[in-house]
mmCIF file of N, CA and C in Angstrom:
data_model
loop_
_atom_site.group_PDB
_atom_site.id
_atom_site.type_symbol
_atom_site.label_atom_id
_atom_site.label_comp_id
_atom_site.label_asym_id
_atom_site.label_seq_id
_atom_site.Cartn_x
_atom_site.Cartn_y
_atom_site.Cartn_z
ATOM 1 N N GLU A 1 -20.311 10.632 -26.089
ATOM 2 C CA GLU A 1 -20.365 11.521 -24.835
ATOM 3 C C GLU A 1 -19.769 10.580 -23.705
ATOM 4 N N ASN A 2 -20.435 9.388 -23.543
ATOM 5 C CA ASN A 2 -19.868 8.672 -22.444
ATOM 6 C C ASN A 2 -18.266 8.249 -22.494
ATOM 7 N N ARG A 3 -17.770 8.106 -23.875
ATOM 8 C CA ARG A 3 -16.375 8.046 -24.059
ATOM 9 C C ARG A 3 -15.478 9.221 -23.618
ATOM 10 N N SER A 4 -15.920 10.370 -23.773
ATOM 11 C CA SER A 4 -15.306 11.484 -23.339
ATOM 12 C C SER A 4 -15.362 11.836 -21.870
ATOM 13 N N ALA A 5 -16.379 11.181 -21.284
ATOM 14 C CA ALA A 5 -16.662 11.044 -19.774
ATOM 15 C C ALA A 5 -15.421 10.348 -18.780
ATOM 16 N N VAL A 6 -15.199 9.111 -19.624
ATOM 17 C CA VAL A 6 -14.201 8.341 -19.159
ATOM 18 C C VAL A 6 -12.565 8.926 -19.430
ATOM 19 N N LEU A 7 -12.354 9.431 -20.355
ATOM 20 C CA LEU A 7 -11.338 10.243 -21.063
ATOM 21 C C LEU A 7 -10.716 11.182 -20.182
ATOM 22 N N SER A 8 -11.793 11.709 -19.750
ATOM 23 C CA SER A 8 -11.630 13.290 -18.909
ATOM 24 C C SER A 8 -11.876 13.053 -17.166
ATOM 25 N N ASN A 9 -12.098 11.973 -17.065
ATOM 26 C CA ASN A 9 -12.036 11.352 -15.393
ATOM 27 C C ASN A 9 -10.633 11.122 -15.023
ATOM 28 N N PRO A 10 -10.199 12.183 -14.102
ATOM 29 C CA PRO A 10 -9.148 12.016 -13.365
ATOM 30 C C PRO A 10 -8.611 10.910 -12.754
ATOM 31 N N TYR A 11 -9.785 10.205 -11.920
ATOM 32 C CA TYR A 11 -9.364 8.678 -11.281
ATOM 33 C C TYR A 11 -8.939 7.848 -12.371
ATOM 34 N N LEU A 12 -9.529 7.861 -13.449
ATOM 35 C CA LEU A 12 -9.289 6.836 -14.569
ATOM 36 C C LEU A 12 -8.094 7.274 -15.437
ATOM 37 N N SER A 13 -7.632 8.494 -15.710
ATOM 38 C CA SER A 13 -6.573 9.091 -16.314
ATOM 39 C C SER A 13 -6.027 9.900 -15.390
ATOM 40 N N PRO A 14 -4.793 9.496 -14.662
ATOM 41 C CA PRO A 14 -4.390 10.537 -13.522
ATOM 42 C C PRO A 14 -3.378 11.395 -14.137
ATOM 43 N N LEU A 15 -2.884 11.374 -15.348
ATOM 44 C CA LEU A 15 -2.064 12.116 -16.217
ATOM 45 C C LEU A 15 -2.879 13.619 -16.182
ATOM 46 N N ILE A 16 -4.427 13.572 -16.252
ATOM 47 C CA ILE A 16 -5.052 14.754 -16.280
ATOM 48 C C ILE A 16 -5.549 15.102 -15.234
ATOM 49 N N ALA A 17 -5.381 14.542 -14.128
ATOM 50 C CA ALA A 17 -5.729 15.170 -13.000
ATOM 51 C C ALA A 17 -5.101 16.307 -12.217
ATOM 52 N N PRO A 18 -6.059 17.177 -11.731
ATOM 53 C CA PRO A 18 -5.289 18.418 -11.206
ATOM 54 C C PRO A 18 -4.380 18.208 -10.092
ATOM 55 N N ASP A 19 -3.147 19.116 -10.057
ATOM 56 C CA ASP A 19 -2.281 19.117 -8.966
ATOM 57 C C ASP A 19 -3.129 18.712 -7.552
ATOM 58 N N SER A 20 -4.120 19.603 -7.341
ATOM 59 C CA SER A 20 -4.538 19.345 -5.680
ATOM 60 C C SER A 20 -5.001 17.950 -5.498
ATOM 61 N N LEU A 21 -5.402 17.114 -6.434
ATOM 62 C CA LEU A 21 -5.946 15.816 -6.150
ATOM 63 C C LEU A 21 -4.581 15.040 -6.163
ATOM 64 N N LEU A 22 -3.565 15.336 -6.767
ATOM 65 C CA LEU A 22 -2.225 14.520 -6.770
ATOM 66 C C LEU A 22 -1.363 14.516 -5.503
ATOM 67 N N ARG A 23 -1.169 16.247 -4.987
ATOM 68 C CA ARG A 23 -0.423 16.495 -4.162
ATOM 69 C C ARG A 23 -0.684 15.921 -2.589
ATOM 70 N N GLY A 24 0.304 15.343 -2.363
ATOM 71 C CA GLY A 24 -0.118 14.736 -0.903
ATOM 72 C C GLY A 24 -0.458 13.318 -0.958
ATOM 73 N N LEU A 25 -0.461 12.543 -1.991
ATOM 74 C CA LEU A 25 -0.849 11.287 -2.356
ATOM 75 C C LEU A 25 0.423 10.518 -0.988
ATOM 76 N N PRO A 26 -0.174 9.249 -0.876
ATOM 77 C CA PRO A 26 1.259 8.634 -0.435
ATOM 78 C C PRO A 26 1.931 8.239 -1.262
ATOM 79 N N ALA A 27 2.831 7.359 -0.754
ATOM 80 C CA ALA A 27 3.918 6.842 -1.938
ATOM 81 C C ALA A 27 3.447 6.210 -2.752
ATOM 82 N N VAL A 28 3.820 6.281 -4.124
ATOM 83 C CA VAL A 28 3.410 5.777 -5.309
ATOM 84 C C VAL A 28 4.681 4.860 -6.024
ATOM 85 N N TYR A 29 4.089 3.836 -6.045
ATOM 86 C CA TYR A 29 5.129 2.625 -6.725
ATOM 87 C C TYR A 29 4.523 2.314 -8.016
ATOM 88 N N LEU A 30 5.474 2.746 -9.084
ATOM 89 C CA LEU A 30 5.034 2.375 -10.264
ATOM 90 C C LEU A 30 6.143 1.113 -10.792
ATOM 91 N N VAL A 31 5.546 0.163 -11.529
ATOM 92 C CA VAL A 31 6.444 -0.843 -12.373
ATOM 93 C C VAL A 31 5.882 -0.825 -13.886
ATOM 94 N N ALA A 32 6.792 -0.359 -14.771
ATOM 95 C CA ALA A 32 6.736 -0.442 -16.203
ATOM 96 C C ALA A 32 7.285 -1.170 -17.081
ATOM 97 N N SER A 33 7.047 -1.617 -17.875
ATOM 98 C CA SER A 33 8.318 -2.451 -18.974
ATOM 99 C C SER A 33 8.584 -1.315 -20.070
ATOM 100 N N SER A 34 9.844 -1.835 -20.652
ATOM 101 C CA SER A 34 10.406 -1.148 -21.471
ATOM 102 C C SER A 34 9.572 -1.374 -22.853
ATOM 103 N N LEU A 35 8.675 -2.288 -22.987
ATOM 104 C CA LEU A 35 7.887 -2.359 -24.188
ATOM 105 C C LEU A 35 6.707 -2.233 -24.331
ATOM 106 N N ASP A 36 6.385 -1.583 -22.954
ATOM 107 C CA ASP A 36 5.186 -1.178 -22.941
ATOM 108 C C ASP A 36 4.550 0.061 -23.602
ATOM 109 N N PRO A 37 3.461 0.149 -24.222
ATOM 110 C CA PRO A 37 2.875 1.444 -25.267
ATOM 111 C C PRO A 37 2.710 2.640 -24.425
ATOM 112 N N VAL A 38 2.602 2.327 -23.029
ATOM 113 C CA VAL A 38 2.128 3.469 -22.023
ATOM 114 C C VAL A 38 3.396 3.807 -21.261
ATOM 115 N N LEU A 39 4.600 3.263 -21.456
ATOM 116 C CA LEU A 39 5.645 3.663 -20.590
ATOM 117 C C LEU A 39 5.709 4.865 -20.616
ATOM 118 N N ASP A 40 5.697 5.986 -21.903
ATOM 119 C CA ASP A 40 5.910 7.509 -21.490
ATOM 120 C C ASP A 40 4.959 7.877 -20.588
ATOM 121 N N ASP A 41 3.701 7.432 -20.514
ATOM 122 C CA ASP A 41 2.578 7.677 -19.616
ATOM 123 C C ASP A 41 3.246 7.763 -18.384
ATOM 124 N N SER A 42 3.548 6.482 -17.934
ATOM 125 C CA SER A 42 4.375 6.255 -16.761
ATOM 126 C C SER A 42 5.545 6.996 -16.235
ATOM 127 N N ILE A 43 6.277 7.386 -17.284
ATOM 128 C CA ILE A 43 7.422 8.175 -16.509
ATOM 129 C C ILE A 43 7.017 10.009 -16.579
ATOM 130 N N MET A 44 6.004 9.989 -17.328
ATOM 131 C CA MET A 44 5.643 11.546 -17.044
ATOM 132 C C MET A 44 4.830 11.677 -15.719
ATOM 133 N N PHE A 45 3.933 10.641 -15.428
ATOM 134 C CA PHE A 45 3.387 10.614 -14.596
ATOM 135 C C PHE A 45 4.135 10.507 -13.067
ATOM 136 N N ALA A 46 5.002 9.705 -13.002
ATOM 137 C CA ALA A 46 6.368 9.828 -12.055
ATOM 138 C C ALA A 46 7.088 10.977 -11.698
ATOM 139 N N LYS A 47 7.253 11.646 -13.019
ATOM 140 C CA LYS A 47 8.236 13.022 -12.795
ATOM 141 C C LYS A 47 7.111 13.970 -12.510
ATOM 142 N N ARG A 48 5.275 14.167 -12.621
ATOM 143 C CA ARG A 48 4.366 15.119 -12.359
ATOM 144 C C ARG A 48 4.521 14.719 -10.809
ATOM 145 N N LEU A 49 4.390 13.682 -10.246
ATOM 146 C CA LEU A 49 4.239 13.532 -8.932
ATOM 147 C C LEU A 49 5.739 13.953 -8.350
ATOM 148 N N ARG A 50 6.876 13.768 -8.480
ATOM 149 C CA ARG A 50 7.943 14.175 -7.923
ATOM 150 C C ARG A 50 8.033 15.613 -8.129
ATOM 151 N N SER A 51 7.494 16.417 -9.164
ATOM 152 C CA SER A 51 7.434 17.892 -9.118
ATOM 153 C C SER A 51 6.538 18.465 -8.268
ATOM 154 N N LEU A 52 5.717 17.454 -7.523
ATOM 155 C CA LEU A 52 4.687 18.188 -6.471
ATOM 156 C C LEU A 52 5.007 17.498 -5.354
ATOM 157 N N GLY A 53 6.337 17.013 -5.126
ATOM 158 C CA GLY A 53 6.983 16.500 -3.725
ATOM 159 C C GLY A 53 6.463 15.451 -3.175
ATOM 160 N N ASN A 54 5.900 14.526 -4.122
ATOM 161 C CA ASN A 54 5.299 13.095 -3.678
ATOM 162 C C ASN A 54 6.568 12.197 -3.539
ATOM 163 N N GLU A 55 6.625 11.148 -3.030
ATOM 164 C CA GLU A 55 7.443 10.188 -3.079
ATOM 165 C C GLU A 55 7.130 9.037 -4.345
ATOM 166 N N VAL A 56 7.736 8.513 -4.835
ATOM 167 C CA VAL A 56 7.356 8.049 -6.235
ATOM 168 C C VAL A 56 8.678 6.934 -6.485
ATOM 169 N N SER A 57 8.274 5.908 -6.851
ATOM 170 C CA SER A 57 9.243 4.469 -6.991
ATOM 171 C C SER A 57 9.061 4.561 -8.343
ATOM 172 N N LEU A 58 9.980 4.586 -9.540
ATOM 173 C CA LEU A 58 9.599 3.963 -10.609
ATOM 174 C C LEU A 58 10.768 2.905 -11.340
ATOM 175 N N ASP A 59 10.131 1.653 -11.513
ATOM 176 C CA ASP A 59 11.058 0.749 -11.628
ATOM 177 C C ASP A 59 10.450 0.311 -13.261
ATOM 178 N N VAL A 60 11.445 0.087 -14.064
ATOM 179 C CA VAL A 60 11.426 -0.318 -15.593
ATOM 180 C C VAL A 60 12.252 -1.245 -15.765
ATOM 181 N N VAL A 61 11.266 -2.258 -16.301
ATOM 182 C CA VAL A 61 11.738 -3.646 -16.392
ATOM 183 C C VAL A 61 12.189 -3.720 -18.326
ATOM 184 N N ASP A 62 13.351 -4.252 -18.533
ATOM 185 C CA ASP A 62 13.533 -4.556 -19.697
ATOM 186 C C ASP A 62 13.013 -5.609 -20.474
ATOM 187 N N ASP A 63 12.624 -5.296 -21.876
ATOM 188 C CA ASP A 63 12.216 -6.381 -22.540
ATOM 189 C C ASP A 63 11.158 -7.114 -22.396
ATOM 190 N N LEU A 64 10.428 -6.719 -21.920
ATOM 191 C CA LEU A 64 9.165 -7.155 -21.548
ATOM 192 C C LEU A 64 7.677 -6.525 -22.259
ATOM 193 N N PRO A 65 6.651 -7.013 -22.357
ATOM 194 C CA PRO A 65 5.356 -6.372 -22.904
ATOM 195 C C PRO A 65 4.507 -6.163 -21.342
ATOM 196 N N HIS A 66 3.400 -5.159 -22.167
ATOM 197 C CA HIS A 66 2.926 -4.411 -20.796
ATOM 198 C C HIS A 66 2.216 -5.627 -20.293
ATOM 199 N N SER A 67 1.861 -6.886 -20.517
ATOM 200 C CA SER A 67 1.297 -8.007 -19.797
ATOM 201 C C SER A 67 2.297 -9.130 -19.317
ATOM 202 N N PHE A 68 3.272 -8.242 -19.023
ATOM 203 C CA PHE A 68 4.484 -9.412 -18.304
ATOM 204 C C PHE A 68 3.796 -10.352 -17.188
ATOM 205 N N LEU A 69 3.061 -9.803 -16.527
ATOM 206 C CA LEU A 69 2.884 -10.356 -15.059
ATOM 207 C C LEU A 69 2.376 -12.170 -15.496
ATOM 208 N N LYS A 70 1.596 -12.073 -17.108
ATOM 209 C CA LYS A 70 0.812 -13.098 -17.574
ATOM 210 C C LYS A 70 2.150 -14.291 -17.861
ATOM 211 N N PHE A 71 3.095 -13.790 -18.150
ATOM 212 C CA PHE A 71 4.312 -14.701 -18.333
ATOM 213 C C PHE A 71 5.123 -15.236 -17.125
ATOM 214 N N GLN A 72 4.923 -15.078 -16.117
ATOM 215 C CA GLN A 72 5.756 -15.241 -14.961
ATOM 216 C C GLN A 72 5.862 -16.672 -15.005
ATOM 217 N N THR A 73 4.967 -17.502 -15.427
ATOM 218 C CA THR A 73 5.485 -19.165 -15.116
ATOM 219 C C THR A 73 5.992 -19.606 -16.190
ATOM 220 N N ILE A 74 6.448 -18.838 -17.321
ATOM 221 C CA ILE A 74 7.206 -19.406 -18.577
ATOM 222 C C ILE A 74 8.564 -18.607 -18.908
ATOM 223 N N SER A 75 8.681 -17.248 -18.208
ATOM 224 C CA SER A 75 9.549 -16.627 -18.369
ATOM 225 C C SER A 75 10.544 -16.450 -17.282
ATOM 226 N N ALA A 76 11.684 -16.605 -17.057
ATOM 227 C CA ALA A 76 12.369 -16.160 -16.021
ATOM 228 C C ALA A 76 12.504 -14.477 -15.979
ATOM 229 N N GLU A 77 12.235 -13.689 -17.063
ATOM 230 C CA GLU A 77 12.813 -12.432 -17.004
ATOM 231 C C GLU A 77 11.239 -11.739 -16.451
ATOM 232 N N ALA A 78 10.189 -12.614 -16.868
ATOM 233 C CA ALA A 78 8.880 -12.297 -16.184
ATOM 234 C C ALA A 78 8.528 -12.436 -15.079
ATOM 235 N N LYS A 79 9.229 -13.439 -14.690
ATOM 236 C CA LYS A 79 9.226 -13.914 -12.910
ATOM 237 C C LYS A 79 10.058 -12.859 -12.182
ATOM 238 N N LYS A 80 11.060 -12.519 -12.670
ATOM 239 C CA LYS A 80 12.057 -11.297 -12.187
ATOM 240 C C LYS A 80 11.210 -10.054 -11.915
ATOM 241 N N ALA A 81 10.620 -9.999 -12.766
ATOM 242 C CA ALA A 81 9.711 -8.624 -12.911
ATOM 243 C C ALA A 81 8.341 -8.581 -11.892
ATOM 244 N N SER A 82 7.883 -9.523 -11.801
ATOM 245 C CA SER A 82 6.864 -10.097 -11.181
ATOM 246 C C SER A 82 7.396 -9.887 -9.468
ATOM 247 N N ASN A 83 8.402 -10.545 -9.362
ATOM 248 C CA ASN A 83 8.940 -10.133 -7.639
ATOM 249 C C ASN A 83 9.420 -8.771 -7.521
ATOM 250 N N ILE A 84 9.816 -7.953 -8.328
ATOM 251 C CA ILE A 84 9.716 -6.335 -8.371
ATOM 252 C C ILE A 84 8.340 -6.169 -7.865
ATOM 253 N N CYS A 85 7.583 -6.347 -8.727
ATOM 254 C CA CYS A 85 5.841 -5.868 -8.312
ATOM 255 C C CYS A 85 5.465 -6.241 -6.968
ATOM 256 N N MET A 86 5.715 -7.547 -6.578
ATOM 257 C CA MET A 86 5.418 -8.132 -5.168
ATOM 258 C C MET A 86 5.966 -7.249 -4.130
ATOM 259 N N GLN A 87 7.436 -7.316 -4.475
ATOM 260 C CA GLN A 87 8.304 -6.293 -3.608
ATOM 261 C C GLN A 87 7.517 -4.791 -3.358
ATOM 262 N N ARG A 88 7.260 -4.326 -4.443
ATOM 263 C CA ARG A 88 6.695 -2.808 -4.397
ATOM 264 C C ARG A 88 5.481 -2.664 -3.461
ATOM 265 N N ILE A 89 4.637 -4.177 -3.644
ATOM 266 C CA ILE A 89 3.165 -4.058 -2.843
ATOM 267 C C ILE A 89 4.006 -4.385 -1.587
ATOM 268 N N PHE A 90 4.770 -5.283 -1.120
ATOM 269 C CA PHE A 90 5.180 -5.278 -0.014
ATOM 270 C C PHE A 90 5.294 -3.922 0.879
ATOM 271 N N GLU A 91 6.292 -3.135 0.203
ATOM 272 C CA GLU A 91 6.585 -2.096 0.684
ATOM 273 C C GLU A 91 5.579 -0.678 0.780
ATOM 274 N N CYS A 92 4.266 -1.194 0.099
ATOM 275 C CA CYS A 92 3.361 -0.548 0.506
ATOM 276 C C CYS A 92 2.624 -0.907 1.679
ATOM 277 N N LEU A 93 2.487 -1.992 1.858
ATOM 278 C CA LEU A 93 1.699 -2.602 3.098
ATOM 279 C C LEU A 93 2.711 -2.395 4.422
ATOM 280 N N TYR A 94 4.321 -2.560 4.157
ATOM 281 C CA TYR A 94 4.842 -2.583 5.235
ATOM 282 C C TYR A 94 5.791 -1.544 5.177
ATOM 283 N N PRO A 95 5.444 -0.138 5.042
ATOM 284 C CA PRO A 95 6.643 0.845 5.086
ATOM 285 C C PRO A 95 7.556 1.051 5.928
ATOM 286 N N GLU A 96 8.882 1.324 5.792
ATOM 287 C CA GLU A 96 9.959 1.539 6.480
ATOM 288 C C GLU A 96 9.579 2.972 7.315
ATOM 289 N N PRO A 97 9.774 2.659 8.575
ATOM 290 C CA PRO A 97 9.524 4.179 9.362
ATOM 291 C C PRO A 97 10.325 5.203 8.810
ATOM 292 N N ARG A 98 9.953 6.373 8.821
ATOM 293 C CA ARG A 98 10.707 7.605 8.173
ATOM 294 C C ARG A 98 11.858 8.062 9.318
ATOM 295 N N LYS A 99 12.623 8.294 9.036
ATOM 296 C CA LYS A 99 13.717 8.857 9.995
ATOM 297 C C LYS A 99 13.464 10.215 10.129
#
């Protein structure tokens, strides 16, 4: 019973959130990896947000696992992907003014 409550919670599983909850969100920045088992979920979520008129950025980094942030000190590819994450965080904190 408790498990189904988690799986049906739109705040934990945004793919099941009603449009009314997702519409009008601020810009959403997603970074996923090509070897991530939930890559398809990230792509579906980005498409859904776009279909609702939300601003969405989706970066898919190549040849890295889901937990690529853990490997940034030993992998140049993971470090590059981590820098993309930091750039997206910066963009959230300091958005460019809309024209």
